[in-house]
Amino acid sequence: MRRQVLLCFSVLCLSSVLGQVSYSIPEEMAKGSLVGNIAQDLGLGVKRLQAGKARIHTGDSAEYIQLNKEKGLLIIKEKIDREALCGQTTPCALHFQIALENPIEIFQITVEITDINDNSPVFEKEERRFEISESAVIGSKFMLEQAIDPDIGLNGLQSYTLKPNDHFILKLHSQSDGGKKVEMILQKPLDREKQEFASLLLTALDGGEPQRSGTMQIHITVLDVNDNAPVFSQNIYKASVKENALTGTLITKVSASDVDKGSNGEVSYVIGNSKRSISKLFHVTEDGQLILNGPIDYEKAKKYEIDIEAVDRGGLSDSSKVIIDVGDINDNSPVINMISSSNSIGEDSPTNTVIAAMNVNDPDSEENGKVRCLIDKNIPFKITPTSSNLYSIVTDSDLDRERASEYNITVTCSDEGVPSLSSSVTLTLQISDVNDNAPVFERSSYEAYIVENNTPGLSIFTVRARDADWNQNARVSYILEDSSVNGVPVSSYVSVSADSGVIHAVRSFDYEQIKDFHFRVKAQDGGSPPLSSNVTVKLLIQDQNDNPPQVLYPVQTGGSLVAEMVPRSADVSYLVTKVVAVDVDSGQNAWLSYKLQKATDRALFEVGLQNGEIRTIRQVTDKDAVKQRLTVIVEDNGQPSRSATVIVNVAVADSFPEVLSEFTDFTHDKEYNDNLTFYLVLALAVVSFLFITCLVVIISVKIYRWRQSRIMFHSNLPVIPYYPPRYSDTLGTGTLQHVYNYEVCRTTDSRKSDCKFGTAGSQNVLIMDPSATGTMQRIQSEKSILDEPDSPLEVRNV
């Protein structure tokens, strides 16, 4: 008959993560039977059991209960036999833990196993024989074998019956170990002549429902004359023995005496306990010595009670009890059972986060069973006891994966015995990464260089940032921050590869337009949320020798020729002129040198290598040609170098007429003459048109004035001409004021002559128009000539 399941529930908070639940079930329940609704009793949902990977931890014990996570139920996994599990120990209970993860929670579960009457009392021997003297006195005692019933309580052995009971009655004595000592007492004298043999039936009964029983046959042979039974010197003997005692160790010695003489007074000793375990562990010699016959273990039995019988040859007997206390020695190391542990934990986990829970047991007693657990030093963890035999490993300080990504945590548990025994277990814990580090550039700022005239798309430089985090959190992307350079977005100048940090030129740079600029690059990791840092990059454009020198003076024009005058009285190192040139490049690409490439007379002039000054090498003589043509080359210092050529015309003469006659022979190229002809024709047409127009207008005005004068001033008085002040008639050819004097020079071909008016910037500079044969020079004061010896000549056509 299956009994009702009793449920006891209590929750005890232990360090905010532990609880306890108790159940009571009968033994021998069928496999799959319900123990209890653990999810409901713990106040947890089924989802929590599933998400927390709930599991049962029993340590080294057999697993009789299993967890159904889908329904949150505890069910019978294997049929439970209380007697095999606990023997006579009460109460009999299963102790295990239910462990959950994320976060770690440990719940203590106790399932008490109650007894059912599934065992009958059993005698070790089916029969027992006694030889009793007919002279045995009333009250003589005869020890009977106890029956064994593995059940406990009411289901255990309760009583004995003896049939027939004409001569004997039974007497029970309760013992401290829960057993019942049974004696057969003679109540009516025996008479061998009437009945030499007798058979009795001893029945042992339990108190269960239904009642169970066991029997043993007793055979009695009646002997003649033995009227004294043996008597022990002590009713109870006490002894002790260490659990590590060797086989053959003498535990104690019992003694019984019999006052009879002869064979009736000879006493023998036997162990009266019917338990096989007792007979295997101990035996008694003929002279009453109790010897250890096998290994004993304090953890299995702390005390033994042995019944010793003294029997004489006439069958009379007496009994005594020997109580043996087993002494504990420290022969067991602490047993560490890891209930639940985490393989990894986030580096941002708060202090006191539980990473593991374990159960520690030492079956030894007193000091030998007291356990202390320690953890490695210099790690951010500690171990704390949470309840009896339960310990938790928790974080003790902040974690940093970048400082230590893995810990091997060794827990050592030692008892307090002498010598101390210990056990250890090592837990490997990975520290998982969180995005708590921003990328860091290798430098605080960068400088990069690129040569101008580069190819668009050219790789310039690489910026690199490292992130101390791991995996995705350490994956760095590079971004060009928005900014502008001279009002133009920086993205039109450079670009940044998002993966590699390589900076590319978007366009071709010109050093003469932009020499350097700054921009910022941001490094951003792949965490959530992402972290970033930035760095400034200065890009410097390096000059390339891509510009030739430019000659500023003397000016080379297609419309006129410049001639520098050198008087024939010029001395050595006379400064003729200075070639002025610039190079828009920089550095050595702009270092200019001047060389005389060709000259009419190379022995007369030289050019300063660095300053471009043209000076005479020797004294000018009358034999030197008036017309000197110098070709000066200007070179920069680039690789390869670039150059420009300038032609300097020098007139060696003391007067302008002498110079003019020589310089009219300068020839012009065909292209120039063709252009000049076109412009002359065009100018003639325009002048003719203007002349005719002016003539018509003048005639019209004259006619108009004449008519008006006749109308308004009609008179017969003669007209007297009026001459304004400073007016003079010069040979009847003009009306110029006296203060204006001009020197007019004409060539032999006056038909092509044009007059030129200008402000001369130097007394020794001539401006010559290739289309004319005459040149007019305005004579300035001597002071003006000295003040501006090198002024440029400005030409204005009239």
Coordinates of N, CA, C and O in Angstrom, one line a residue, residues 419-564:
P419 N 48.3 14.5 11.7 CA 48.7 15.6 10.8 C 47.4 16.0 10.0 O 46.5 15.2 9.8
S420 N 47.5 17.2 9.5 CA 46.4 17.7 8.7 C 46.3 17.1 7.3 O 47.4 16.9 6.7
L421 N 45.1 16.8 6.9 CA 44.9 16.3 5.5 C 44.2 17.4 4.7 O 43.4 18.2 5.2
S422 N 44.5 17.4 3.5 CA 43.9 18.5 2.6 C 43.6 18.0 1.2 O 44.1 17.0 0.8
S423 N 42.7 18.7 0.6 CA 42.4 18.4 -0.8 C 42.3 19.8 -1.5 O 42.1 20.8 -0.9
S424 N 42.5 19.8 -2.8 CA 42.4 21.0 -3.6 C 41.7 20.8 -4.9 O 41.7 19.6 -5.4
V425 N 41.2 21.8 -5.5 CA 40.6 21.8 -6.8 C 40.9 23.1 -7.5 O 41.0 24.2 -6.8
T426 N 41.1 23.0 -8.8 CA 41.4 24.2 -9.5 C 40.3 24.5 -10.5 O 39.8 23.7 -11.3
L427 N 39.9 25.8 -10.5 CA 38.8 26.3 -11.4 C 39.5 27.3 -12.4 O 40.2 28.2 -12.0
T428 N 39.3 27.0 -13.7 CA 39.7 28.0 -14.7 C 38.6 28.9 -15.1 O 37.5 28.5 -15.5
L429 N 38.9 30.2 -15.0 CA 37.9 31.2 -15.2 C 38.4 32.2 -16.3 O 39.4 32.8 -16.2
Q430 N 37.6 32.3 -17.4 CA 37.9 33.3 -18.4 C 37.2 34.6 -18.1 O 36.1 34.6 -17.7
I431 N 37.9 35.7 -18.3 CA 37.4 37.0 -18.1 C 36.9 37.5 -19.5 O 37.7 37.7 -20.4
S432 N 35.6 37.6 -19.7 CA 35.1 38.1 -21.0 C 35.2 39.6 -21.1 O 35.1 40.3 -20.1
D433 N 35.4 40.0 -22.3 CA 35.7 41.4 -22.6 C 34.4 42.3 -22.7 O 33.4 41.8 -23.1
V434 N 34.5 43.5 -22.2 CA 33.5 44.5 -22.4 C 34.3 45.7 -23.0 O 35.5 45.9 -22.9
N435 N 33.5 46.5 -23.7 CA 34.2 47.6 -24.5 C 34.5 48.8 -23.5 O 33.7 49.8 -23.5
D436 N 35.6 48.7 -22.8 CA 35.9 49.7 -21.8 C 37.3 50.4 -22.2 O 37.8 51.2 -21.4
N437 N 37.8 50.2 -23.4 CA 39.0 50.9 -23.8 C 38.8 51.5 -25.2 O 38.3 50.8 -26.1
A438 N 39.1 52.7 -25.3 CA 39.0 53.4 -26.6 C 40.3 53.1 -27.4 O 41.4 52.9 -26.8
P439 N 40.3 53.2 -28.7 CA 41.5 53.0 -29.5 C 42.5 54.1 -29.2 O 42.2 55.2 -28.9
V440 N 43.8 53.7 -29.2 CA 44.9 54.6 -28.9 C 45.8 54.6 -30.1 O 46.3 53.6 -30.5
F441 N 46.1 55.8 -30.6 CA 47.0 55.9 -31.7 C 48.4 55.8 -31.2 O 48.8 56.0 -30.0
E442 N 49.3 55.3 -32.1 CA 50.7 55.0 -31.8 C 51.4 56.3 -31.4 O 52.4 56.3 -30.7
R443 N 51.0 57.5 -32.0 CA 51.6 58.8 -31.7 C 50.5 59.8 -31.4 O 49.3 59.6 -31.7
S444 N 50.9 60.8 -30.7 CA 50.0 61.9 -30.4 C 49.6 62.7 -31.6 O 48.6 63.3 -31.6
S445 N 50.5 62.8 -32.5 CA 50.3 63.5 -33.8 C 51.2 62.9 -34.9 O 52.2 62.3 -34.5
Y446 N 50.8 63.2 -36.1 CA 51.6 62.6 -37.2 C 52.0 63.7 -38.2 O 51.3 64.7 -38.3
E447 N 53.1 63.5 -38.8 CA 53.5 64.3 -39.9 C 53.8 63.4 -41.1 O 54.5 62.4 -41.0
A448 N 53.2 63.8 -42.2 CA 53.3 63.0 -43.5 C 53.8 63.9 -44.6 O 53.6 65.1 -44.6
Y449 N 54.5 63.3 -45.5 CA 55.1 64.1 -46.6 C 54.7 63.5 -47.9 O 54.5 62.3 -48.1
I450 N 54.4 64.4 -48.9 CA 54.1 64.0 -50.3 C 54.7 64.9 -51.2 O 54.7 66.2 -51.0
V451 N 55.3 64.4 -52.3 CA 55.9 65.3 -53.3 C 54.8 65.8 -54.2 O 53.9 65.0 -54.6
E452 N 54.9 67.0 -54.6 CA 53.9 67.6 -55.4 C 53.8 66.9 -56.8 O 54.7 66.1 -57.1
N453 N 52.7 67.2 -57.5 CA 52.5 66.6 -58.8 C 52.3 65.1 -58.7 O 52.6 64.3 -59.6
N454 N 51.8 64.6 -57.6 CA 51.6 63.2 -57.3 C 50.4 62.7 -58.2 O 49.6 63.5 -58.7
T455 N 50.4 61.4 -58.3 CA 49.2 60.8 -59.0 C 48.1 60.7 -58.0 O 48.2 60.2 -56.9
P456 N 46.8 61.1 -58.4 CA 45.7 60.9 -57.5 C 45.5 59.4 -57.1 O 45.6 58.6 -57.9
G457 N 45.2 59.2 -55.8 CA 45.0 57.9 -55.3 C 46.3 57.3 -54.7 O 46.3 56.2 -54.2
L458 N 47.4 58.1 -54.7 CA 48.6 57.6 -54.2 C 48.5 57.4 -52.7 O 47.9 58.3 -52.0
S459 N 49.1 56.3 -52.2 CA 49.1 56.1 -50.7 C 50.2 57.0 -50.1 O 51.4 57.0 -50.5
I460 N 49.8 57.8 -49.1 CA 50.7 58.8 -48.5 C 51.3 58.2 -47.2 O 52.5 58.3 -47.0
F461 N 50.5 57.8 -46.4 CA 50.9 57.5 -45.0 C 49.9 56.5 -44.4 O 48.8 56.4 -44.8
T462 N 50.3 55.9 -43.3 CA 49.4 55.0 -42.5 C 49.3 55.4 -41.1 O 50.4 55.6 -40.4
V463 N 48.1 55.7 -40.6 CA 47.9 55.9 -39.2 C 47.5 54.6 -38.6 O 46.7 53.8 -39.2
R464 N 47.9 54.3 -37.3 CA 47.5 53.0 -36.7 C 47.1 53.3 -35.3 O 47.8 54.0 -34.5
A465 N 46.0 52.7 -34.9 CA 45.6 52.8 -33.5 C 45.3 51.3 -33.0 O 44.9 50.5 -33.8
R466 N 45.6 51.1 -31.7 CA 45.4 49.8 -31.1 C 44.4 49.9 -30.0 O 44.3 50.9 -29.3
D467 N 43.6 48.9 -29.9 CA 42.5 48.8 -28.9 C 42.9 47.6 -28.0 O 43.0 46.5 -28.4
A468 N 42.9 47.9 -26.7 CA 43.3 46.9 -25.7 C 42.2 45.8 -25.5 O 42.5 44.8 -24.9
D469 N 41.0 46.1 -26.0 CA 39.9 45.2 -25.8 C 40.1 44.0 -26.8 O 41.2 43.8 -27.4
W470 N 39.1 43.1 -26.9 CA 39.3 41.9 -27.6 C 38.2 41.7 -28.6 O 37.1 42.2 -28.5
N471 N 38.5 41.0 -29.7 CA 37.5 40.6 -30.7 C 36.9 41.9 -31.3 O 37.5 42.8 -31.7
Q472 N 35.5 41.8 -31.4 CA 34.8 42.9 -32.0 C 35.1 44.3 -31.3 O 35.1 45.3 -32.0
N473 N 35.3 44.3 -30.0 CA 35.5 45.5 -29.3 C 36.9 46.1 -29.6 O 37.1 47.3 -29.4
A474 N 37.8 45.3 -30.2 CA 39.1 45.8 -30.6 C 39.2 46.0 -32.1 O 40.3 46.4 -32.5
R475 N 38.1 45.8 -32.8 CA 38.2 46.0 -34.3 C 38.1 47.5 -34.6 O 37.0 48.2 -34.3
V476 N 39.1 48.1 -35.1 CA 39.2 49.6 -35.3 C 38.9 50.0 -36.7 O 39.4 49.4 -37.7
S477 N 38.1 51.0 -36.8 CA 37.8 51.6 -38.1 C 38.3 53.1 -38.1 O 38.2 53.7 -37.1
Y478 N 38.7 53.5 -39.3 CA 39.3 54.9 -39.3 C 38.4 55.7 -40.2 O 37.9 55.3 -41.2
I479 N 38.1 56.9 -39.7 CA 37.2 57.9 -40.3 C 37.9 59.2 -40.4 O 38.5 59.7 -39.4
L480 N 37.7 59.8 -41.6 CA 38.2 61.2 -41.8 C 37.2 62.2 -41.3 O 36.1 62.2 -41.7
E481 N 37.6 63.0 -40.3 CA 36.7 64.0 -39.7 C 36.5 65.1 -40.7 O 37.4 65.5 -41.4
D482 N 35.3 65.6 -40.7 CA 34.9 66.8 -41.5 C 35.7 68.0 -41.1 O 35.7 68.4 -39.9
S483 N 36.3 68.7 -42.1 CA 37.0 69.9 -41.9 C 37.2 70.5 -43.2 O 36.8 69.9 -44.3
S484 N 37.8 71.7 -43.3 CA 38.0 72.4 -44.6 C 39.4 72.9 -44.6 O 40.0 73.2 -43.6
V485 N 39.9 73.0 -45.9 CA 41.2 73.5 -46.1 C 41.0 74.6 -47.2 O 40.6 74.3 -48.3
N486 N 41.3 75.9 -46.8 CA 41.1 77.0 -47.7 C 39.7 77.0 -48.2 O 39.4 77.3 -49.4
G487 N 38.7 76.7 -47.3 CA 37.3 76.7 -47.7 C 36.8 75.5 -48.5 O 35.7 75.5 -48.9
V488 N 37.7 74.6 -48.7 CA 37.4 73.4 -49.5 C 37.3 72.2 -48.6 O 38.2 72.1 -47.7
P489 N 36.3 71.3 -48.6 CA 36.3 70.1 -47.7 C 37.6 69.3 -47.8 O 38.1 69.1 -48.9
V490 N 38.1 68.9 -46.7 CA 39.3 68.1 -46.6 C 39.2 66.8 -47.4 O 40.2 66.2 -47.9
S491 N 38.0 66.3 -47.5 CA 37.8 65.0 -48.2 C 38.1 65.1 -49.7 O 38.2 64.1 -50.4
S492 N 38.2 66.4 -50.2 CA 38.6 66.6 -51.6 C 40.1 66.6 -51.8 O 40.6 66.6 -52.9
Y493 N 40.8 66.5 -50.7 CA 42.3 66.4 -50.7 C 42.8 65.0 -50.4 O 43.7 64.5 -51.1
V494 N 42.2 64.4 -49.3 CA 42.7 63.1 -48.9 C 41.5 62.2 -48.5 O 40.4 62.7 -48.3
S495 N 41.8 60.9 -48.4 CA 40.8 60.0 -48.0 C 41.5 59.0 -47.1 O 42.8 58.8 -47.1
V496 N 40.8 58.3 -46.2 CA 41.4 57.3 -45.3 C 40.7 56.0 -45.5 O 39.4 55.9 -45.5
S497 N 41.5 54.9 -45.6 CA 40.9 53.6 -45.7 C 40.4 53.2 -44.3 O 41.1 53.2 -43.3
A498 N 39.1 52.8 -44.3 CA 38.4 52.5 -43.0 C 39.1 51.3 -42.3 O 39.1 51.3 -41.0
D499 N 39.6 50.3 -43.0 CA 40.1 49.1 -42.4 C 41.6 49.3 -42.0 O 42.0 48.9 -40.9
S500 N 42.4 49.8 -42.9 CA 43.8 49.8 -42.7 C 44.4 51.1 -42.2 O 45.5 51.1 -41.7
G501 N 43.7 52.2 -42.3 CA 44.2 53.5 -41.8 C 45.1 54.1 -42.8 O 45.8 55.1 -42.5
V502 N 45.2 53.6 -44.1 CA 46.1 54.2 -45.1 C 45.4 55.5 -45.6 O 44.2 55.5 -46.0
I503 N 46.2 56.5 -45.7 CA 45.8 57.8 -46.2 C 46.2 57.9 -47.6 O 47.3 57.7 -48.0
H504 N 45.2 58.2 -48.5 CA 45.4 58.4 -49.9 C 45.2 59.8 -50.3 O 44.4 60.5 -49.8
A505 N 45.9 60.2 -51.4 CA 45.7 61.5 -52.0 C 44.6 61.5 -53.0 O 44.6 60.6 -53.8
V506 N 43.7 62.4 -52.8 CA 42.5 62.4 -53.7 C 42.8 63.1 -55.0 O 42.4 62.8 -56.1
R507 N 43.7 64.1 -54.9 CA 44.1 65.0 -56.0 C 45.6 65.1 -56.1 O 46.3 64.7 -55.2
S508 N 46.0 65.7 -57.2 CA 47.4 66.0 -57.4 C 47.7 67.4 -56.7 O 47.0 68.4 -56.9
F509 N 48.7 67.5 -55.9 CA 49.0 68.7 -55.1 C 50.0 69.5 -55.9 O 50.9 69.0 -56.6
D510 N 49.9 70.8 -55.6 CA 50.8 71.8 -56.2 C 51.4 72.6 -55.1 O 50.7 73.3 -54.4
Y511 N 52.7 72.4 -54.9 CA 53.4 73.1 -53.8 C 53.3 74.6 -53.8 O 53.2 75.3 -52.8
E512 N 53.2 75.1 -55.1 CA 53.1 76.6 -55.2 C 51.7 77.1 -54.8 O 51.6 78.3 -54.5
Q513 N 50.7 76.2 -54.7 CA 49.4 76.6 -54.3 C 49.1 76.4 -52.8 O 48.5 77.1 -52.1
I514 N 49.6 75.2 -52.3 CA 49.4 74.9 -50.9 C 50.6 74.1 -50.4 O 51.1 73.2 -51.1
K515 N 51.2 74.5 -49.3 CA 52.4 73.9 -48.8 C 52.1 72.9 -47.7 O 52.9 72.0 -47.6
D516 N 51.1 73.1 -46.9 CA 50.8 72.1 -45.9 C 49.4 72.4 -45.4 O 48.8 73.5 -45.6
F517 N 48.8 71.4 -44.8 CA 47.5 71.5 -44.2 C 47.3 70.4 -43.1 O 48.0 69.4 -43.1
H518 N 46.3 70.7 -42.2 CA 46.1 69.7 -41.1 C 44.7 69.1 -41.3 O 43.8 69.7 -41.9
F519 N 44.6 67.9 -40.9 CA 43.3 67.2 -40.8 C 43.3 66.2 -39.6 O 44.3 65.9 -39.1
R520 N 42.1 65.8 -39.2 CA 42.0 64.8 -38.1 C 41.4 63.5 -38.6 O 40.5 63.5 -39.4
V521 N 41.9 62.4 -38.0 CA 41.5 61.1 -38.3 C 40.9 60.5 -37.0 O 41.6 60.6 -35.9
K522 N 39.7 59.9 -37.0 CA 39.1 59.3 -35.9 C 39.2 57.8 -36.0 O 38.9 57.2 -37.0
A523 N 39.7 57.2 -34.9 CA 39.7 55.7 -34.8 C 38.5 55.3 -33.9 O 38.4 55.7 -32.7
Q524 N 37.7 54.4 -34.4 CA 36.5 54.0 -33.7 C 36.4 52.5 -33.6 O 36.6 51.8 -34.6
D525 N 36.2 51.9 -32.4 CA 36.1 50.5 -32.3 C 34.7 50.0 -32.6 O 33.8 50.7 -32.9
G526 N 34.6 48.6 -32.6 CA 33.3 48.0 -33.0 C 32.5 47.6 -31.9 O 31.6 46.8 -32.0
G527 N 32.7 48.2 -30.7 CA 31.9 47.9 -29.5 C 30.6 48.5 -29.5 O 30.2 49.3 -30.5
S528 N 29.8 48.2 -28.5 CA 28.4 48.8 -28.4 C 28.2 49.3 -27.0 O 28.1 48.4 -26.1
P529 N 28.2 50.6 -26.8 CA 28.4 51.6 -27.7 C 29.9 51.8 -28.1 O 30.7 51.4 -27.3
P530 N 30.1 52.3 -29.3 CA 31.5 52.4 -29.8 C 32.3 53.5 -29.0 O 31.7 54.5 -28.6
L531 N 33.6 53.3 -28.8 CA 34.5 54.3 -28.3 C 35.4 54.7 -29.4 O 35.8 54.0 -30.3
S532 N 35.9 55.9 -29.2 CA 36.8 56.5 -30.3 C 37.8 57.5 -29.7 O 37.7 57.9 -28.6
S533 N 38.8 57.7 -30.5 CA 39.8 58.8 -30.2 C 40.2 59.3 -31.6 O 40.0 58.7 -32.6
N534 N 40.9 60.5 -31.6 CA 41.3 61.1 -32.8 C 42.7 61.6 -32.7 O 43.3 61.7 -31.6
V535 N 43.3 61.9 -33.9 CA 44.7 62.3 -33.9 C 44.8 63.3 -35.1 O 44.0 63.3 -36.1
T536 N 45.7 64.3 -34.9 CA 45.9 65.3 -35.9 C 47.0 64.9 -36.8 O 48.1 64.4 -36.4
V537 N 46.8 65.0 -38.1 CA 47.8 64.6 -39.1 C 48.2 65.9 -39.9 O 47.3 66.6 -40.4
K538 N 49.4 66.2 -39.9 CA 49.9 67.4 -40.7 C 50.5 66.8 -42.0 O 51.5 66.1 -41.9
L539 N 50.0 67.3 -43.1 CA 50.5 66.8 -44.4 C 51.3 67.9 -45.0 O 50.8 69.1 -45.2
L540 N 52.6 67.7 -45.3 CA 53.4 68.7 -45.9 C 53.7 68.3 -47.3 O 54.1 67.2 -47.6
I541 N 53.5 69.3 -48.2 CA 53.7 69.1 -49.7 C 55.2 69.4 -49.9 O 55.7 70.5 -49.6
Q542 N 55.9 68.5 -50.5 CA 57.3 68.7 -50.8 C 57.4 69.2 -52.2 O 56.8 68.7 -53.2
D543 N 58.3 70.2 -52.4 CA 58.5 70.9 -53.7 C 59.2 69.9 -54.7 O 60.1 69.2 -54.3
Q544 N 58.8 70.1 -55.9 CA 59.4 69.4 -57.0 C 59.8 70.5 -58.0 O 59.2 71.5 -58.2
N545 N 60.9 70.2 -58.7 CA 61.5 71.2 -59.6 C 60.7 71.2 -60.9 O 61.1 70.7 -61.9
D546 N 59.4 71.8 -60.8 CA 58.5 71.8 -61.9 C 58.3 73.2 -62.5 O 57.5 73.3 -63.4
N547 N 59.1 74.2 -62.1 CA 58.9 75.5 -62.6 C 60.3 76.1 -63.0 O 61.2 76.0 -62.2
P548 N 60.5 76.5 -64.3 CA 61.7 77.1 -64.7 C 61.9 78.5 -64.1 O 60.9 79.1 -63.7
P549 N 63.1 79.0 -64.1 CA 63.2 80.4 -63.6 C 62.5 81.4 -64.5 O 62.3 81.1 -65.7
Q550 N 62.0 82.5 -64.0 CA 61.3 83.5 -64.7 C 62.1 84.8 -64.7 O 62.5 85.3 -63.6
V551 N 62.5 85.3 -65.8 CA 63.3 86.5 -65.9 C 62.4 87.8 -65.8 O 61.5 88.0 -66.6
L552 N 62.7 88.6 -64.8 CA 62.0 89.8 -64.6 C 62.6 91.0 -65.3 O 61.9 91.9 -65.7
Y553 N 63.9 91.0 -65.3 CA 64.6 92.1 -66.0 C 65.9 91.5 -66.6 O 66.6 90.7 -66.0
P554 N 66.2 91.9 -67.8 CA 65.5 92.8 -68.7 C 64.3 92.2 -69.3 O 64.3 90.9 -69.5
V555 N 63.2 93.0 -69.5 CA 62.0 92.5 -70.1 C 62.2 92.1 -71.5 O 62.7 92.9 -72.3
Q556 N 61.7 91.0 -71.9 CA 61.8 90.5 -73.3 C 60.4 90.7 -73.9 O 59.5 90.0 -73.5
T557 N 60.3 91.6 -74.9 CA 59.0 91.8 -75.6 C 59.2 91.7 -77.1 O 60.4 91.8 -77.6
G558 N 58.2 91.4 -77.7 CA 58.3 91.2 -79.2 C 58.2 92.5 -79.9 O 58.4 92.6 -81.1
G559 N 57.8 93.6 -79.2 CA 57.6 94.9 -79.9 C 58.8 95.8 -79.8 O 58.8 96.8 -80.5
S560 N 59.7 95.6 -78.9 CA 60.9 96.5 -78.8 C 62.1 95.8 -78.3 O 61.9 94.7 -77.7
L561 N 63.2 96.4 -78.6 CA 64.4 95.8 -78.1 C 65.0 96.8 -77.1 O 65.0 98.0 -77.2
V562 N 65.6 96.2 -76.0 CA 66.2 97.0 -74.9 C 67.7 96.9 -75.1 O 68.3 95.8 -75.2
A563 N 68.3 98.0 -75.0 CA 69.8 98.1 -75.2 C 70.3 98.8 -74.0 O 69.8 99.9 -73.6
E564 N 71.4 98.2 -73.4 CA 72.1 98.9 -72.3 C 73.3 99.6 -72.9 O 74.0 99.0 -73.7

